[in-house]
Tab-separated table of C-alpha atoms and ligand atoms in Angstrom:
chain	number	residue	atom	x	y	z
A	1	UNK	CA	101.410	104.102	104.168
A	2	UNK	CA	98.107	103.450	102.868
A	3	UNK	CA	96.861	102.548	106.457
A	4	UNK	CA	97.964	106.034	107.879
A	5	UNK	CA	96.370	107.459	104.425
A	6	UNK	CA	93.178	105.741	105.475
A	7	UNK	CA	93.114	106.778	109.046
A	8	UNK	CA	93.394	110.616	108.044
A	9	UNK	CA	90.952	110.303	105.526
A	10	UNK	CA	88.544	108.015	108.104
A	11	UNK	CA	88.346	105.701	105.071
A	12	UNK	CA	87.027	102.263	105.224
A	13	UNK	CA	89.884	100.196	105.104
A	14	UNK	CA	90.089	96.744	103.026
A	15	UNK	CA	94.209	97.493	102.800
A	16	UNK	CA	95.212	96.102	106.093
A	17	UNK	CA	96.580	92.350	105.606
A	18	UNK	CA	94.629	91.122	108.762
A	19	UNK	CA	91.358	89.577	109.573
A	20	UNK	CA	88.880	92.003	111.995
A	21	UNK	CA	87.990	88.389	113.940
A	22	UNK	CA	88.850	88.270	117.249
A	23	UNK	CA	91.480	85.984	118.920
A	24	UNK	CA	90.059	82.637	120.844
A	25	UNK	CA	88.716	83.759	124.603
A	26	UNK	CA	90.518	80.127	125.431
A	27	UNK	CA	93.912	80.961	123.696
A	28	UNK	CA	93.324	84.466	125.382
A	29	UNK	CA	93.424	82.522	128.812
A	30	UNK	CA	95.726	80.448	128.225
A	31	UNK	CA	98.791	82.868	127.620
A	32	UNK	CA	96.984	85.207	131.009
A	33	UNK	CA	97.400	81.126	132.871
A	34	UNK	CA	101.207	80.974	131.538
A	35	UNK	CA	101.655	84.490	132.758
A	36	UNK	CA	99.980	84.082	136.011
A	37	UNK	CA	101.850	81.359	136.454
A	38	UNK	CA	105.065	82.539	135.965
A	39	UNK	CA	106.441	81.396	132.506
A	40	UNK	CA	107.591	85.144	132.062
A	41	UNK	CA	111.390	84.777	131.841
A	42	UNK	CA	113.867	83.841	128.449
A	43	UNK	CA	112.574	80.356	126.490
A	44	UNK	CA	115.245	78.421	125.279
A	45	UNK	CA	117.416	79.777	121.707
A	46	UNK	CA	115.084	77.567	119.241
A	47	UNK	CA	111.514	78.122	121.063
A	48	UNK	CA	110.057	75.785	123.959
A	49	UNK	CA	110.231	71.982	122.960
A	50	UNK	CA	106.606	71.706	123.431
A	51	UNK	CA	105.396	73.852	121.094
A	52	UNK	CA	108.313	72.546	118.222
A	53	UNK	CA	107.018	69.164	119.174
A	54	UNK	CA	103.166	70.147	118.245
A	55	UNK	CA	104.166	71.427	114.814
A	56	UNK	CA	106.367	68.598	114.522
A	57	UNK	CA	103.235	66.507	114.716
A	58	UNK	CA	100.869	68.929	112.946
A	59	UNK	CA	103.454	68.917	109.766
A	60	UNK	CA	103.437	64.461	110.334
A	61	UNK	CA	99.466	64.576	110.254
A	62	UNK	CA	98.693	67.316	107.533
A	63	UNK	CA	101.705	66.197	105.064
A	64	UNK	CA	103.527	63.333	106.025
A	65	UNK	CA	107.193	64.874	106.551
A	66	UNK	CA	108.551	64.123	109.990
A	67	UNK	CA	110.628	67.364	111.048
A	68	UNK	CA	113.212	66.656	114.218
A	69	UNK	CA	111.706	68.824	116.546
A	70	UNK	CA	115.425	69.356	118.877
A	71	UNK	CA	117.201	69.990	115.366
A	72	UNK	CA	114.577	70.979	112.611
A	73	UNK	CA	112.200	73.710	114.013
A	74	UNK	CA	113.285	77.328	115.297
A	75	UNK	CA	109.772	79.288	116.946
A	76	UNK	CA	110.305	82.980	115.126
A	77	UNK	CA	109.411	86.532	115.902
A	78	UNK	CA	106.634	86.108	112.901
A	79	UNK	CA	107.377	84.432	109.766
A	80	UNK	CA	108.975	88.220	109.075
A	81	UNK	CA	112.081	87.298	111.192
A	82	UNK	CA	111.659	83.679	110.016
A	83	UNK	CA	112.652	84.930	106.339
A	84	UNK	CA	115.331	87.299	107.352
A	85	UNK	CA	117.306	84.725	109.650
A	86	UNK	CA	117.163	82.858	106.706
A	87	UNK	CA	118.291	84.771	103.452
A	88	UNK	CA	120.822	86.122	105.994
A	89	UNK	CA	122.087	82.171	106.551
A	90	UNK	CA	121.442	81.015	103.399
A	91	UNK	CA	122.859	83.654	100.948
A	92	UNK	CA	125.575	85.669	100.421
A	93	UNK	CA	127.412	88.220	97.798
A	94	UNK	CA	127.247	86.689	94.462
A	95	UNK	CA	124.533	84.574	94.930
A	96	UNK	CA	120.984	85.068	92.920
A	97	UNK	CA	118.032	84.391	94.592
A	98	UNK	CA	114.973	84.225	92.662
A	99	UNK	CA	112.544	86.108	93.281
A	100	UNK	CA	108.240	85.707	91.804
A	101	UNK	CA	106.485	88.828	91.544
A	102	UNK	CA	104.206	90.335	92.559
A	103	UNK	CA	105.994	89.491	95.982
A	104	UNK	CA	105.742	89.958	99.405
A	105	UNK	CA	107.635	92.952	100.201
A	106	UNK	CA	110.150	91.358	103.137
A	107	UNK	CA	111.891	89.194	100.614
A	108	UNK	CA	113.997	91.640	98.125
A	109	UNK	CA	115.573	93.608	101.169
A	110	UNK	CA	116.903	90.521	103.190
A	111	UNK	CA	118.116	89.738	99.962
A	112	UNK	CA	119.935	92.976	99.500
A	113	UNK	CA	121.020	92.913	103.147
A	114	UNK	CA	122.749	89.859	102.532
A	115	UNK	CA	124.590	91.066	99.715
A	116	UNK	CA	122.659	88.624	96.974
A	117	UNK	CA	120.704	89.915	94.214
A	118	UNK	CA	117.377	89.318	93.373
A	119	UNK	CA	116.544	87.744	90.165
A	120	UNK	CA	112.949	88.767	88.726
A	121	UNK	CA	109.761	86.863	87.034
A	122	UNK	CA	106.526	87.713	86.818
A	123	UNK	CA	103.149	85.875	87.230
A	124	UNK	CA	100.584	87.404	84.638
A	125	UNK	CA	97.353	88.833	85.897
A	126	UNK	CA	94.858	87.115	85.668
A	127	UNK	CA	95.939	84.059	86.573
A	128	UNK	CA	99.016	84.936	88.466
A	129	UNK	CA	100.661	81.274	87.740
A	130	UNK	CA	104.390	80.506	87.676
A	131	UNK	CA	105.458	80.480	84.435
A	132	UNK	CA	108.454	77.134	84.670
A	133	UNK	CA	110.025	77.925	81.541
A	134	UNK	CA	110.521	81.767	82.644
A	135	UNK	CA	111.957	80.249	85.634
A	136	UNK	CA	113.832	77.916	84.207
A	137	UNK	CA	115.833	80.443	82.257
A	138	UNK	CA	116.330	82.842	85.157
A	139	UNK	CA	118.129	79.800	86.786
A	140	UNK	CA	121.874	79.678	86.319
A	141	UNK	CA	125.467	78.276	88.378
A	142	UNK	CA	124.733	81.389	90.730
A	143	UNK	CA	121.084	80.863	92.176
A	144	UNK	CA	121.194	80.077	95.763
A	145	UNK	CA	117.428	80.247	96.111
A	146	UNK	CA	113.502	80.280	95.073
A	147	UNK	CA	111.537	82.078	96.788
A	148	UNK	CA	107.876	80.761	96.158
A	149	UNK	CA	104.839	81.855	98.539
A	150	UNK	CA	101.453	79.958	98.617
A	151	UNK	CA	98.671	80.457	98.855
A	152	UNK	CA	100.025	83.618	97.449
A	153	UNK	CA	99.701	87.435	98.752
A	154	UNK	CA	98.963	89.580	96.808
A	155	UNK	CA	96.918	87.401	94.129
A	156	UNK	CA	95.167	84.700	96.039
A	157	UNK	CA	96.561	82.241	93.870
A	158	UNK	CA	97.721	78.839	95.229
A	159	UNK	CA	100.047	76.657	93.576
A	160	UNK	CA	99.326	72.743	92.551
A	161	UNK	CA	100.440	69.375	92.626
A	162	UNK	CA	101.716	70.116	89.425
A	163	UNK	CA	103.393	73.475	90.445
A	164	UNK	CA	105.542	71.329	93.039
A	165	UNK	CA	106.140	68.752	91.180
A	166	UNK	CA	107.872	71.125	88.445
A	167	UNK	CA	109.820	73.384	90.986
A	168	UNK	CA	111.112	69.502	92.373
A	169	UNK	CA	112.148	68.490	88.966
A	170	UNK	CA	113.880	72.565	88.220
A	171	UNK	CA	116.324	72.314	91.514
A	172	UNK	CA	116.763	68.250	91.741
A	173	UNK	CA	119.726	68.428	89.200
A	174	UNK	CA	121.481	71.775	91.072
A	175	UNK	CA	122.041	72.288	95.044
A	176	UNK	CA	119.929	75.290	94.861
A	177	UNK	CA	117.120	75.717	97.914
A	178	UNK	CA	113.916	76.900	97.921
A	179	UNK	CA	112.185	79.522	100.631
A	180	UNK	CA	108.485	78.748	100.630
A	181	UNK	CA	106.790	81.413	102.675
A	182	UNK	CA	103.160	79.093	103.385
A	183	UNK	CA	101.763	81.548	106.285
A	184	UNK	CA	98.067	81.096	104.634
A	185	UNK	CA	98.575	77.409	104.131
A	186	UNK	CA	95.237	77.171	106.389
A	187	UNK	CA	93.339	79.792	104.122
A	188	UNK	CA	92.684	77.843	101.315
A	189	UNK	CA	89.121	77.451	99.245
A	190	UNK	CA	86.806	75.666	97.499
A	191	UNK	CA	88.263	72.156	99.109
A	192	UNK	CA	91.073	72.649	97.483
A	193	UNK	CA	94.421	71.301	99.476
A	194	UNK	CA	97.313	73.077	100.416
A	195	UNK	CA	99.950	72.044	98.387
A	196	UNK	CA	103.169	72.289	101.314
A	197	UNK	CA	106.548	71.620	100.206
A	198	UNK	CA	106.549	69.245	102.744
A	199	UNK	CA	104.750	67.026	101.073
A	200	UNK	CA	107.563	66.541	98.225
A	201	UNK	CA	109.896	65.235	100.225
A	202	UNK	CA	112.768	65.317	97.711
A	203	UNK	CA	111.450	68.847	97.672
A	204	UNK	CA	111.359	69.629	101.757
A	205	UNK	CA	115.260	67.854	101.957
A	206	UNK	CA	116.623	71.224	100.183
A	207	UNK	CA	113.604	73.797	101.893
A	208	UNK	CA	113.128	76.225	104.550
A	209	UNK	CA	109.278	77.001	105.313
A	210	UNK	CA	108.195	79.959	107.346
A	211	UNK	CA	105.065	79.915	108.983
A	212	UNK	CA	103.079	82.266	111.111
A	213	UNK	CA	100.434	82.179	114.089
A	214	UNK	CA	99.771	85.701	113.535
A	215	UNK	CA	97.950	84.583	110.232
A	216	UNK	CA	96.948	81.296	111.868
A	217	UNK	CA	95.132	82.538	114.757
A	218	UNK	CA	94.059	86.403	114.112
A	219	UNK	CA	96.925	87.103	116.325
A	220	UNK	CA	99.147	89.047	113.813
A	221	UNK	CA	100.302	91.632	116.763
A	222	UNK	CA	101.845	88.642	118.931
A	223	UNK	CA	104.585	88.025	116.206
A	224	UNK	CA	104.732	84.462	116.671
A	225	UNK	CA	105.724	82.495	113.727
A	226	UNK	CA	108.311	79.547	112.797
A	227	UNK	CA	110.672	77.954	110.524
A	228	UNK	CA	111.410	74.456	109.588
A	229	UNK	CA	114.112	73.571	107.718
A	230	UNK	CA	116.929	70.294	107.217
A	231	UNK	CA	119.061	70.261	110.352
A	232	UNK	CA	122.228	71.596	108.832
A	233	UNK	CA	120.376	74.688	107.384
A	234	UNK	CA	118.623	75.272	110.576
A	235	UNK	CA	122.282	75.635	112.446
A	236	UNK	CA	123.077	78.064	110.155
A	237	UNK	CA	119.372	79.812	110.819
A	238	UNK	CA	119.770	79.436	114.195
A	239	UNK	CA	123.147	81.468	113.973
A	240	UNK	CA	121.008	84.271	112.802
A	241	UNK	CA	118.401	83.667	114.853
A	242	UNK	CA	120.308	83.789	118.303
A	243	UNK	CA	121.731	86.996	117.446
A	244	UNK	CA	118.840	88.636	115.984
A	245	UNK	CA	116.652	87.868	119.037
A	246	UNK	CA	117.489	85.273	120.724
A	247	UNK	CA	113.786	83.721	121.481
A	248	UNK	CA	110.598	84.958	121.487
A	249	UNK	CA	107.690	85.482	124.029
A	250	UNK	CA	107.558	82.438	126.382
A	251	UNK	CA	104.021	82.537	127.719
A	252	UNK	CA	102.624	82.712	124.176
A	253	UNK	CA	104.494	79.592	122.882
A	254	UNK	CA	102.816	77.425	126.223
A	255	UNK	CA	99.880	79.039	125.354
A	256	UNK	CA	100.508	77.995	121.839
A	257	UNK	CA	101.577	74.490	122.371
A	258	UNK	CA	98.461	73.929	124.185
A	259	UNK	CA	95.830	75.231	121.303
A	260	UNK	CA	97.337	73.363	119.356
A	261	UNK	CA	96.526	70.162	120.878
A	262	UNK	CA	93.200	70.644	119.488
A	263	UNK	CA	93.777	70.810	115.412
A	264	UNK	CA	89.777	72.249	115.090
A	265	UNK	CA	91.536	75.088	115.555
A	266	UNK	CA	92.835	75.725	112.431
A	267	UNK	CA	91.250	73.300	110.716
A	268	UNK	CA	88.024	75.261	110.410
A	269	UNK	CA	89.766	78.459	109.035
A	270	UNK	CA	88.736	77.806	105.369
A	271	UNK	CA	85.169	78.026	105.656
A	272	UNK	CA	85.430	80.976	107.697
A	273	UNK	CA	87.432	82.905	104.972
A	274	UNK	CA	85.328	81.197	102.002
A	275	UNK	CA	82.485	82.580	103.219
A	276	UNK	CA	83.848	85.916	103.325
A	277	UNK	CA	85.387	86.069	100.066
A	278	UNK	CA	81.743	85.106	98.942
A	279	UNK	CA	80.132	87.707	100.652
A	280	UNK	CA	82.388	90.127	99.291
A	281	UNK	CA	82.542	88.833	95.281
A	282	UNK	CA	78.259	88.943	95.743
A	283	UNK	CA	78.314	92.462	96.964
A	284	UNK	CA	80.252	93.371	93.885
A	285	UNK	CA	78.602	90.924	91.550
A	286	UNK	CA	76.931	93.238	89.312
A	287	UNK	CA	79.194	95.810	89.316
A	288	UNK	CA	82.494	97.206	86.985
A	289	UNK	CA	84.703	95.848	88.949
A	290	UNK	CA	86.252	92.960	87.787
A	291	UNK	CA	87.237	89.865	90.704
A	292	UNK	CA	89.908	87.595	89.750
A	293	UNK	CA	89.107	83.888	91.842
A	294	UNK	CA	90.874	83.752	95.501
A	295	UNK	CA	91.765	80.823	95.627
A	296	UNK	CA	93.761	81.162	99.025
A	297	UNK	CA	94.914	83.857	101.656
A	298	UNK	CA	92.341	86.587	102.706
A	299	UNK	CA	92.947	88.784	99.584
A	300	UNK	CA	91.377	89.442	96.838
A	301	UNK	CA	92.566	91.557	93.601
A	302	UNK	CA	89.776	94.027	91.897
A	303	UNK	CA	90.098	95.394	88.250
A	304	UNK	CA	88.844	98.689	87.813
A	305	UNK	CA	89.891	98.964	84.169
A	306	UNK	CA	85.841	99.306	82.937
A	307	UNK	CA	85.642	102.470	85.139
A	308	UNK	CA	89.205	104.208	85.106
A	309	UNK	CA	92.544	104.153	83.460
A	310	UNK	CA	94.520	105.844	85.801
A	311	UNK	CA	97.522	103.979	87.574
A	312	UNK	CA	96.779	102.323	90.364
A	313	UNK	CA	98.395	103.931	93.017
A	314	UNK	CA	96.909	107.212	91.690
A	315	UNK	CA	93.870	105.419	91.450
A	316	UNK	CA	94.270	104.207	95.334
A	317	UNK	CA	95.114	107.685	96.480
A	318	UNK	CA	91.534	108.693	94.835
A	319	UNK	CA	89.825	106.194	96.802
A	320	UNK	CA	90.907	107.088	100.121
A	321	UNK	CA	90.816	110.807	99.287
A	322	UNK	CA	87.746	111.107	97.335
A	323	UNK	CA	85.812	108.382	98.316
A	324	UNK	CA	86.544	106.995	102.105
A	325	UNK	CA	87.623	103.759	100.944
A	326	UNK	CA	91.460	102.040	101.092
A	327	UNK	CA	92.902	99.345	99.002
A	328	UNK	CA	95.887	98.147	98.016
A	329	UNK	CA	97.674	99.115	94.527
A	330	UNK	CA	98.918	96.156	93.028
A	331	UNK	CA	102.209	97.501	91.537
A	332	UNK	CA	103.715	98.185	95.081
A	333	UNK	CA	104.665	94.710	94.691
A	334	UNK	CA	106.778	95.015	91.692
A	335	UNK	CA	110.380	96.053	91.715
A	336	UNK	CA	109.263	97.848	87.888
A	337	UNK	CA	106.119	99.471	89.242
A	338	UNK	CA	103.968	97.718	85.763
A	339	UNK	CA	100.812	100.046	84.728
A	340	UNK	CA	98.343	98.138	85.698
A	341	UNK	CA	94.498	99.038	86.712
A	342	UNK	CA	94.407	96.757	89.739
A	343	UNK	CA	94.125	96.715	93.749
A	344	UNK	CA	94.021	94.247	96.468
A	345	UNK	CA	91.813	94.064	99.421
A	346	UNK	CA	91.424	92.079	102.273
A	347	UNK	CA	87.771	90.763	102.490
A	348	UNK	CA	88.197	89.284	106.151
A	349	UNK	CA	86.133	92.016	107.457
A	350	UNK	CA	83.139	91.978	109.162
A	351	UNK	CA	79.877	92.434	107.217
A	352	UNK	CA	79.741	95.793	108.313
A	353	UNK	CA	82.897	96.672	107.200
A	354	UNK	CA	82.508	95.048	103.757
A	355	UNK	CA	79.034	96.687	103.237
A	356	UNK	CA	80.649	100.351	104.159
A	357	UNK	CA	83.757	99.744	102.016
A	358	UNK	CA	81.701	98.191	98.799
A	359	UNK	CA	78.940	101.159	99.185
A	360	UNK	CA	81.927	103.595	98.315
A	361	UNK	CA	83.918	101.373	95.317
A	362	UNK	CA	80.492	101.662	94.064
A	363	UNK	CA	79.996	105.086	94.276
A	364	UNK	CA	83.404	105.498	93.001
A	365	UNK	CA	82.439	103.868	89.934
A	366	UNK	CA	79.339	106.174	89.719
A	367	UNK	CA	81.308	109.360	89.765
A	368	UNK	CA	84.385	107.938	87.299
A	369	UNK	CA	83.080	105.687	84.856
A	370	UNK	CA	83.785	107.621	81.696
B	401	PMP	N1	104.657	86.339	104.414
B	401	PMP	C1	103.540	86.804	103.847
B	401	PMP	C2	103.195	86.367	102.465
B	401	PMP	C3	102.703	87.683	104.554
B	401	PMP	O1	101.579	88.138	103.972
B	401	PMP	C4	103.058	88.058	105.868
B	401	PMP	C5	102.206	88.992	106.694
B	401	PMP	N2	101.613	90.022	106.016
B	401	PMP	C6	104.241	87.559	106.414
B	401	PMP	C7	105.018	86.691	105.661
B	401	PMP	C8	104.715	87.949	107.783
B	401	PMP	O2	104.098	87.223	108.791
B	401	PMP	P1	104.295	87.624	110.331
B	401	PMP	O3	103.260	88.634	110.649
B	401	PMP	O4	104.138	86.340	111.070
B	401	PMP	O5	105.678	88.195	110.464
C-alpha cells in the first residue's frame, strides 16, 4: 500500500523491504547456463538434492547442527510459503500459537487459516527485546508454537545467546515448537553473531527455520527460500508443501546449489549492510529524528516524536503526500494498532537514494517541528 502510495506521489521510497543492489552477474549466468541447458522441467517434491545438500553443509559449518538433507530440508517458494506450509502442518483449531509483536505480517493469517489463534506480546520500543516472563505467562496446555524472528523486521533487533538459551529452558518441560523465521541471519552488525536456533540443539530437535535467498542474494523476486525442520515435522510440511506447489523453479535451485559452493557469498553481506546503516544514521546525525541501533536486517526504525505527534500512519501518509518521501508506520505491525510516533525504513539504498530520501525527512522536520 505504501509502495503504490509512493509511486503516485513519485516519493523517494525507504518502505520497500529490499536492497536496490543488484543480483551477482555469475549467479545471473548460472540460472541462463541451467536454462540453456535444459533444467526447465518439474524438480523433485522437496527441491533438487544438490542444493538441500549445500545448506545441509552451510547449516554444519556456520552452527554445528547436521540437518538430513533426503529427510530434513524442503527448498520453498520464499520463506513466505515456507511459514504457511508450516503453521498449516503444525497447528490446528484449539491450538495457541504465540505470536511477538511487532511481527512480520505472514504469521497471524496462516495462523487464522489454520484455525489456531494467535496469542500476543509485545517487545517495547526502544529496545524491542523479548520480555521471558511476559512469555512465560502467555504459555499454557494449549500453545502449539513460538513464533520468534531474528534478526528481527521491523526493529532491527537480534536476539542473544541468552535470548536462546531462555526460549530452550521455556519449551524444554512442554512439547511445544518453535517457528524461527532467520531470513536476515546473514545481515547482522557490529561483529555480532547470528544467534540460529540451530545452534541449541535441544532447541533445533523441536524447530522449524525458514530461510530465504530472496533476502540472501538481492533476489527477493525469484521466491526461493527453504525450511529445515526434524524429519517427522518435515513429512507433515511436506504434506503441505506438495499440495501447495509442489516444487519450485528448477534452474534457480542448480544455479543456487552452485553459488553456494563459494560461502564469500554471503559471508560478506554484513559489511555491505553496516556500512549502509552508517551512512544513513550520519546523514541524520544531527537531526530530530531519533535512530534506535540496527543491530540486524536492513531496517531501521526513526522517532519523529521531537517534530510531530501525530500517529504514525497519519504521519506516513504526510510524508509521501507532502513531502516525496515513504516509510513505513510502525503500528501496521500490531494486531492493536499502539499510538506510537515511529516508522521503519530500509537503508539498503544506494547513496543516491538515501541522500534524496533524508533531504526530504529533513525538510519535513523544517516545515512541522512545532
Ligand atoms: N520473513 C520476514 C521477517 C521477512 O521480512 C520476509 C520478507 N519481507 C519474509 C519472511 C519472506 O521472505 P520471502 O521473500 O523469501 O518469501
Amino acid at each position: 500500500m505504501m509502495t503504490d502510495l509512493a509511486s503516485q506521489h513519485n516519493a523517494v521510497n525507504l518502505s520497500q523491504g529490499f536492497p536496490d543492489f543488484s543480483v551477482s552477474d555469475k549467479l545471473i549466468n548460472l540460472v541462463t547456463t541451467y536454462m540453456k541447458n535444459g533444467y526447465n522441467q518439474y524438480a523433485p517434491m522437496p527441491g533438487i538434492i544438490e542444493l538441500r545438500e549445500k545448506i545441509a553443509e552451510k547449516f554444519f559449518n556456520l552452527y554445528n547442527y547436521n540437518y538430513n538433507p533426503d529427510t530434513e530440508i524442503t527448498i520453498t517458494s520464499g520463506a513466505t510459503q515456507a511459514i504457511y506450509a508450516t503453521i498449516s502442518a503444525l497447528v490446528q483449531e484449539g491450538d495457541e500459537v504465540i505470536i511477538i509483536e511487532p511481527a512480520y505480517d505472514s504469521y497471524v493469517p496462516a495462523v487464522r487459516m489454520a484455525g489456531a489463534t494467535p496469542v500476543f506480546i509485545q517487545m517495547k520500543y526502544p529496545e524491542f527485546k523479548i520480555e521471558w516472563n511476559d512469555l512465560n505467562r502467555a504459555i499454557n496446555s494449549r500453545t502449539k508454537l513460538i513464533i520468534i524472528n531474528t534478526p528481527h523486521n521491523p526493529s532491527g533487533s537480534v536476539l542473544s545467546t541468552e535470548d536462546m538459551e531462555k526460549l530452550q529452558k521455556t519449551i524444554s518441560s512442554s512439547k511445544i515448537m518453535v517457528l524461527s523465521d532467520e531470513v536476515y541471519e546473514h545481515i547482522v552488525f557490529d561483529g555480532y553473531e547470528h544467534q540460529s536456533v540451530a545452534r541449541f540443539p535441544h532447541l533445533a530437535e523441536r524447530s522449524i527455520i525458514v530461510g530465504s535467498f530472496g533476502k540472501l542474494f538481492h533476489a527477493t523476486g525469484w521466491k526461493t527460500g527453504y525450511c529445515l525442520a526434524p524429519a517427522e515435522m518435515m513429512k507433515e510440511i511436506r504434506k503441505i508443501h506438495q499440495f501447495m506447489v509442489f516444487c519450485v523453479n528448477t534452474p534457480i535451485q542448480y544455479a543456487l546449489a552452485e553459488f553456494l559452493k563459494n560461502s564469500d557469498t554471503f559471508l560478506h553481506l554484513p559489511a555491505i549492510f553496516q556500512e549502509r546503516r552508517n551512512y544513513f544514521g550520519h546523514l541524520l546525525n544531527n537531526s530530530l529524528y531519533k535512530l534506535t541501533p540496527s543491530a540486524g536486517t536492513y531496517f531501521q526504525i526513526i522517532d519523529y516524536s521531537a517534530i510531530s505527534d501525530e500517529q504514525d500512519v497519519d504521519f506516513a501518509i504526510r510524508l509521501v503526500k507532502d513531502f516525496g518521501v515513504a516509510a513505513i508506520p510502525l503500528s501496521v505491525f500490531y494486531r492493536e494498532k499502539p499510538k506510537v510516533n515511529l516508522l521503519r525504513v530500509c537503508f539498503a539504498k544506494s547513496n543516491e537514494t538515501l541522500n534524496a530520501g533524508v533531504a526530504q525527512l529533513l525538510k519535513a522536520q523544517e516545515k512541522l517541528k512545532a
